Tab-separated table of C-alpha atoms in Angstrom:
chain	number	residue	atom	x	y	z
A	107	MET	CA	-17.541	9.178	-17.957
A	108	MET	CA	-18.168	7.165	-14.835
A	109	PRO	CA	-17.602	3.357	-15.192
A	110	GLU	CA	-20.550	1.335	-15.170
A	111	THR	CA	-20.900	-0.685	-11.873
A	112	ASN	CA	-24.087	-2.559	-12.224
A	113	PRO	CA	-24.745	-4.714	-15.482
A	114	PRO	CA	-27.562	-3.615	-17.666
A	115	ARG	CA	-30.780	-5.291	-17.125
A	116	ARG	CA	-32.825	-6.984	-19.856
A	117	VAL	CA	-36.306	-7.836	-19.899
A	118	CYS	CA	-36.570	-11.640	-19.380
A	119	LEU	CA	-36.988	-13.504	-22.688
A	120	ALA	CA	-38.971	-16.561	-21.066
A	121	CYS	CA	-41.750	-14.319	-19.275
A	122	ASP	CA	-41.398	-11.269	-21.249
A	123	GLY	CA	-41.237	-9.301	-17.913
A	124	PHE	CA	-44.572	-10.761	-16.458
A	125	ALA	CA	-42.628	-12.509	-13.765
A	126	THR	CA	-45.474	-13.614	-11.613
A	127	VAL	CA	-48.707	-15.066	-12.442
A	128	THR	CA	-51.844	-16.208	-10.399
A	129	ILE	CA	-53.463	-19.285	-11.481
A	130	THR	CA	-56.972	-20.407	-10.348
A	131	THR	CA	-57.024	-24.106	-9.324
A	132	GLY	CA	-60.510	-24.600	-10.258
A	133	LEU	CA	-61.679	-25.286	-6.778
A	134	GLN	CA	-63.846	-23.050	-4.473
A	135	ALA	CA	-63.456	-22.399	-0.861
A	136	ALA	CA	-66.425	-22.577	1.652
A	137	ASP	CA	-66.913	-18.837	1.341
A	138	GLY	CA	-67.325	-18.892	-2.532
A	139	THR	CA	-63.918	-17.410	-3.332
A	140	ARG	CA	-61.459	-19.440	-5.723
A	141	ASP	CA	-58.448	-21.050	-4.698
A	142	THR	CA	-55.362	-19.545	-6.464
A	143	VAL	CA	-51.740	-20.345	-6.836
A	144	ARG	CA	-48.861	-17.837	-7.438
A	145	VAL	CA	-46.207	-19.080	-9.754
A	146	HIS	CA	-42.967	-17.207	-10.530
A	147	CYS	CA	-40.869	-17.426	-13.711
A	148	PRO	CA	-38.265	-20.047	-13.283
A	149	THR	CA	-35.858	-18.268	-15.512
A	150	CYS	CA	-35.668	-14.903	-13.642
A	151	GLN	CA	-36.999	-16.115	-10.178
A	152	GLY	CA	-39.899	-13.919	-10.291
A	153	LEU	CA	-37.882	-10.624	-11.077
A	154	GLY	CA	-39.077	-9.883	-14.554
A	155	HIS	CA	-35.433	-8.936	-15.777
A	156	THR	CA	-32.259	-10.633	-16.265
A	157	THR	CA	-28.720	-9.333	-16.346
A	158	ALA	CA	-27.025	-9.068	-19.897
A	159	VAL	CA	-24.915	-12.152	-20.353
A	160	ALA	CA	-23.019	-13.427	-23.397
A	161	PHE	CA	-24.305	-16.619	-24.963
A	162	ALA	CA	-21.649	-18.705	-26.800
A	163	ARG	CA	-22.274	-20.372	-30.067
A	164	THR	CA	-21.157	-23.637	-31.091
A	165	GLY	CA	-20.157	-24.057	-34.745
A	166	LYS	CA	-22.031	-26.983	-35.851
């Protein structure tokens, strides 16, 4: 068996895999189209997945 070289990828828990969304600002341009803003998930930086990490629990 070959050793694993890359850590396993997990779906981001913060965005559930939907890493980038487009939001309308509510404003309209002169040609009638809506102004939009693209927003990336701050947890996974717009990737939609994270590497598996171990979380430590504090016993309180």
